[in-house]
Amino acid sequence: MPLAAPVASGQTVCVTGAGGFIASWLVKLLLQKGYIVRGTVRNPDDRKNDHLKELDGAEQRLTLYGADLLDFESLKAAIDGCDGVFHTASPVTDDPEKVEQAVLGTKNVIMAAAEAKVRRVVFTSSIGTIYMNPNRSPDAVVDESCWSDLDFCKNTKNWYCYAKTVAEQTAWAMAKEKGVDLVVVNPMLVLGPLLQQSINARYVHVKDVAKAHLLVYETPSAFGRYICVETMLHRGELVDILAKFFPEYPIPTKCSDQVNPKKKPYKYSVKKLEDLGMEFIPVKQCIYETVKSLQDKGHLPLP
């Protein structure tokens, strides 16, 4: 069911896993643009969600729903009556036994969205569903048509990429079956300042990832998958940047594996997202703001 007209503010949208790193910035952006937001969290009264309640516009236009991805009825209650859904909640796991949970949660969200007849679902996936393929040429340009090889993920015990890939493939299959307009954002490692006090395990700025979600939701012609990557960095380049910005910290000058020759990084195409008008925050600014935020939140002691 393609979008017939541009999306305007004032609509009601649901953000799953609203207290997470990406989701928190997305909720902030949605409130800024005038949306009425329903955020699903495990416990609305948990203090770790207080940062959401303190956002501008939250008192008037944000409601937190206690929901569990494995509990269809709790998701249905949050999604019923919504115009759109942003599904950002998905367990980050290296446990093969939890893959089924990620898949079931995805199915439940798509089914609830279908029953609510929402205009569009935007699903937060990962670059991990795209790049894990040993048969790809080092000179290949990686774009949205690429998929990670599930057998390779299993053989290398990369259960994170395996779970993400299976969950995204499930989302596409369910969306087709249920007639849901689905668009997927595939971000790289997400950095940037924290809104919440706790750290979520996560080179692209979190503000850009949130912006990309809103962009593909509001653009009627948006379709398929969208790689969201500002640049590729070798770990050696990362420590060089950190050492220049923060010389007061004992940052190593070499990575432990630097004796090995650098592997040629893949080239990623972000043309689809740029064609929608996306402009990325430079990775150096991203890294600087991440460290400053960790200092401000007390996660990184001042030297």
XYZ file of C-alpha atoms in Angstrom:
303
model
C 0.000 0.000 0.000
C 2.147 2.907 -1.254
C 1.823 6.335 0.290
C -0.508 8.572 -1.669
C 0.472 11.914 -0.184
C 3.278 13.505 1.826
C 3.113 12.834 5.553
C 2.318 15.854 7.728
C 3.023 16.496 11.390
C 0.207 15.994 13.864
C -0.108 12.303 13.063
C 0.165 9.599 15.686
C 3.120 7.244 15.373
C 4.457 4.409 17.499
C 8.165 3.959 18.271
C 9.062 0.533 19.655
C 11.894 0.372 22.165
C 11.546 4.114 22.706
C 14.159 4.281 25.463
C 16.980 3.039 23.243
C 19.833 5.078 21.772
C 18.477 5.566 18.245
C 14.841 5.558 19.354
C 15.365 8.315 21.934
C 16.702 10.659 19.266
C 13.906 9.631 16.929
C 11.280 10.410 19.586
C 12.918 13.802 20.145
C 12.856 14.558 16.408
C 9.251 13.428 16.022
C 8.121 15.629 18.912
C 9.999 18.581 17.430
C 8.072 18.099 14.185
C 4.698 17.984 15.903
C 3.949 14.270 15.885
C 1.932 12.587 18.626
C 4.194 9.771 19.787
C 3.462 6.478 21.477
C 6.637 4.866 22.751
C 6.818 1.252 23.829
C 9.096 0.402 26.752
C 9.201 -2.514 29.154
C 8.206 -0.398 32.147
C 6.950 3.178 31.681
C 7.730 3.952 35.332
C 11.373 2.877 35.123
C 13.634 5.870 35.828
C 15.825 4.979 32.856
C 12.981 6.322 30.690
C 12.884 9.701 32.456
C 14.909 11.313 29.659
C 11.974 10.741 27.317
C 9.517 12.453 29.647
C 11.823 15.487 29.819
C 11.876 16.062 26.044
C 10.230 19.214 24.682
C 6.610 18.410 23.871
C 6.629 15.121 25.778
C 4.116 16.217 28.398
C 1.528 17.010 25.734
C 2.310 14.509 22.958
C 4.241 11.508 24.308
C 2.650 8.461 25.908
C 4.732 5.513 27.072
C 3.185 2.064 26.767
C 4.382 -0.986 28.659
C 4.896 -3.558 25.921
C 6.889 -6.674 25.154
C 7.868 -7.656 21.612
C 6.903 -11.241 22.410
C 3.444 -10.186 23.636
C 1.303 -9.427 20.585
C -1.592 -7.946 22.534
C 0.632 -5.406 24.308
C 2.047 -4.271 20.958
C -1.407 -4.153 19.401
C -2.626 -1.850 22.182
C 0.217 0.585 21.477
C -0.092 0.488 17.670
C -3.892 0.565 17.265
C -4.947 3.994 16.006
C -1.471 4.959 14.784
C -0.676 6.306 11.324
C 2.831 4.841 11.268
C 5.264 2.641 13.171
C 9.010 2.918 13.722
C 10.257 -0.496 14.818
C 13.612 0.152 16.479
C 13.352 -2.419 19.276
C 15.249 -5.601 18.576
C 17.430 -7.592 20.967
C 21.170 -7.253 20.353
C 22.399 -10.760 20.939
C 25.277 -13.126 20.334
C 23.156 -15.977 21.673
C 21.855 -18.292 18.925
C 18.979 -19.353 21.161
C 17.588 -15.797 21.156
C 17.390 -15.508 17.369
C 13.822 -16.825 17.434
C 12.834 -14.071 19.864
C 14.061 -11.382 17.460
C 12.110 -13.005 14.631
C 8.919 -13.401 16.679
C 9.105 -9.788 17.851
C 9.399 -8.617 14.251
C 6.422 -10.743 13.198
C 4.313 -9.342 16.020
C 5.079 -5.732 15.075
C 4.254 -6.286 11.393
C 1.026 -8.134 12.254
C -0.055 -5.415 14.695
C 0.741 -2.742 12.100
C -1.276 -4.630 9.480
C -4.302 -4.904 11.766
C -4.051 -1.188 12.570
C -3.809 -0.378 8.829
C -0.899 2.016 9.358
C 0.410 4.023 6.415
C 4.000 2.801 6.692
C 6.371 0.829 8.919
C 10.008 1.929 9.148
C 12.197 -0.899 10.427
C 15.623 -0.335 11.989
C 17.879 -3.057 10.659
C 21.681 -3.034 10.456
C 24.592 -2.949 8.043
C 25.203 -6.415 9.476
C 22.428 -7.733 7.223
C 24.353 -6.524 4.185
C 28.117 -6.978 4.374
C 28.748 -10.498 5.761
C 29.510 -12.327 2.522
C 32.893 -14.016 1.907
C 32.238 -14.378 -1.820
C 31.983 -10.651 -2.488
C 34.876 -9.055 -4.359
C 36.877 -6.490 -2.323
C 36.318 -4.079 -5.219
C 32.554 -4.473 -5.125
C 30.396 -1.497 -4.225
C 28.042 -2.580 -1.457
C 24.497 -1.309 -1.898
C 20.984 -2.159 -0.786
C 20.788 -5.190 -3.092
C 23.461 -6.996 -1.043
C 22.634 -9.486 1.702
C 24.730 -11.212 4.334
C 25.288 -14.930 3.801
C 23.422 -16.793 6.549
C 25.613 -19.903 6.349
C 28.732 -17.752 6.669
C 27.228 -15.982 9.697
C 26.477 -19.334 11.329
C 29.857 -20.859 10.511
C 31.667 -17.842 11.981
C 29.248 -17.763 14.937
C 28.303 -14.179 14.157
C 24.882 -14.534 15.720
C 24.294 -10.772 15.797
C 24.450 -10.491 11.999
C 22.585 -13.770 11.622
C 19.742 -12.621 13.881
C 19.526 -9.212 12.222
C 19.458 -10.751 8.744
C 16.800 -13.337 9.583
C 14.700 -10.673 11.341
C 14.857 -8.322 8.355
C 14.058 -11.088 5.883
C 11.116 -12.030 8.092
C 9.934 -8.417 8.093
C 9.969 -8.301 4.296
C 8.122 -11.618 3.993
C 5.494 -10.634 6.569
C 5.012 -7.185 5.055
C 4.411 -8.714 1.631
C 1.976 -11.260 3.056
C 0.034 -8.667 5.079
C 0.156 -5.821 2.548
C 2.200 -3.517 4.797
C 4.232 -0.666 3.282
C 7.673 -1.359 4.760
C 10.872 0.691 4.464
C 14.136 -0.378 6.118
C 17.092 1.686 7.374
C 20.437 -0.151 7.605
C 22.826 1.925 9.750
C 26.513 1.330 10.422
C 27.982 1.615 13.937
C 25.968 4.411 15.530
C 27.781 7.097 17.517
C 26.860 10.437 19.033
C 25.672 12.045 22.261
C 23.473 10.086 24.643
C 20.044 11.302 25.658
C 19.617 8.501 28.193
C 21.868 7.920 31.201
C 22.652 4.301 30.342
C 24.904 3.105 27.526
C 23.514 0.877 24.794
C 26.002 -1.431 23.145
C 26.623 0.303 19.526
C 30.552 5.337 11.530
C 27.306 7.322 11.512
C 25.860 9.988 13.813
C 22.796 8.978 15.810
C 21.104 12.233 14.764
C 21.578 11.210 11.124
C 20.078 7.783 11.782
C 17.018 9.362 13.419
C 16.762 11.841 10.544
C 16.986 9.007 8.002
C 14.091 7.207 9.686
C 11.891 10.291 9.499
C 13.008 11.031 5.933
C 12.000 7.619 4.604
C 8.734 7.778 6.542
C 7.734 11.173 5.190
C 8.869 10.649 1.583
C 6.039 9.007 -0.391
C 8.434 7.585 -3.000
C 10.744 5.930 -0.443
C 10.952 2.166 -0.855
C 13.069 -0.837 0.026
C 16.283 -0.589 2.044
C 18.471 2.437 2.819
C 22.117 2.105 3.836
C 22.963 4.785 6.411
C 26.752 5.228 6.595
C 28.833 8.410 6.675
C 32.258 6.863 6.178
C 34.403 3.793 6.729
C 37.261 3.956 9.249
C 39.966 1.460 10.113
C 40.416 1.121 13.868
C 43.852 2.665 13.503
C 42.270 5.773 11.985
C 39.786 5.881 14.845
C 42.476 5.884 17.541
C 44.374 8.581 15.611
C 41.293 10.818 15.686
C 40.713 10.140 19.384
C 44.352 10.876 20.238
C 44.212 14.223 18.423
C 40.944 15.317 20.049
C 41.712 13.966 23.518
C 45.491 13.888 24.073
C 44.904 13.925 27.844
C 43.805 10.269 27.725
C 46.285 7.348 27.415
C 45.030 6.307 23.996
C 47.148 3.603 22.308
C 48.886 4.618 19.120
C 48.442 1.197 17.544
C 45.760 -1.477 17.523
C 46.767 -4.951 18.678
C 46.230 -6.382 15.205
C 48.078 -3.612 13.388
C 50.932 -6.011 12.585
C 48.569 -7.536 10.055
C 48.059 -5.729 6.750
C 44.912 -3.614 6.594
C 42.078 -5.224 4.717
C 40.699 -3.122 1.929
C 37.361 -1.735 3.162
C 34.258 -2.136 1.083
C 32.843 0.906 -0.636
C 29.289 1.576 0.462
C 26.759 3.350 -1.719
C 24.441 5.752 0.093
C 23.055 7.211 -3.131
C 19.500 6.115 -2.332
C 19.482 8.075 0.918
C 21.316 11.067 -0.550
C 18.769 11.194 -3.375
C 16.158 11.879 -0.682
C 18.194 14.896 0.447
C 20.213 13.284 3.243
C 23.372 15.106 4.346
C 25.625 13.386 6.881
C 27.410 14.827 9.907
C 31.205 14.313 9.480
C 32.559 11.289 11.338
C 35.159 13.353 13.245
C 32.389 15.496 14.738
C 30.529 12.278 15.522
C 33.459 10.842 17.467
C 34.110 14.095 19.343
C 30.474 14.469 20.432
C 30.337 10.830 21.543
C 33.308 11.202 23.889
C 32.067 14.541 25.270
C 28.679 12.967 25.958
C 30.277 10.024 27.774
C 32.160 12.543 29.918
C 29.036 14.600 30.611
C 27.007 11.516 31.609
C 29.764 10.274 33.923
C 30.578 7.131 31.928
C 34.087 8.347 31.095
C 36.119 9.833 33.964
C 37.707 13.188 33.282
C 41.520 12.909 33.237
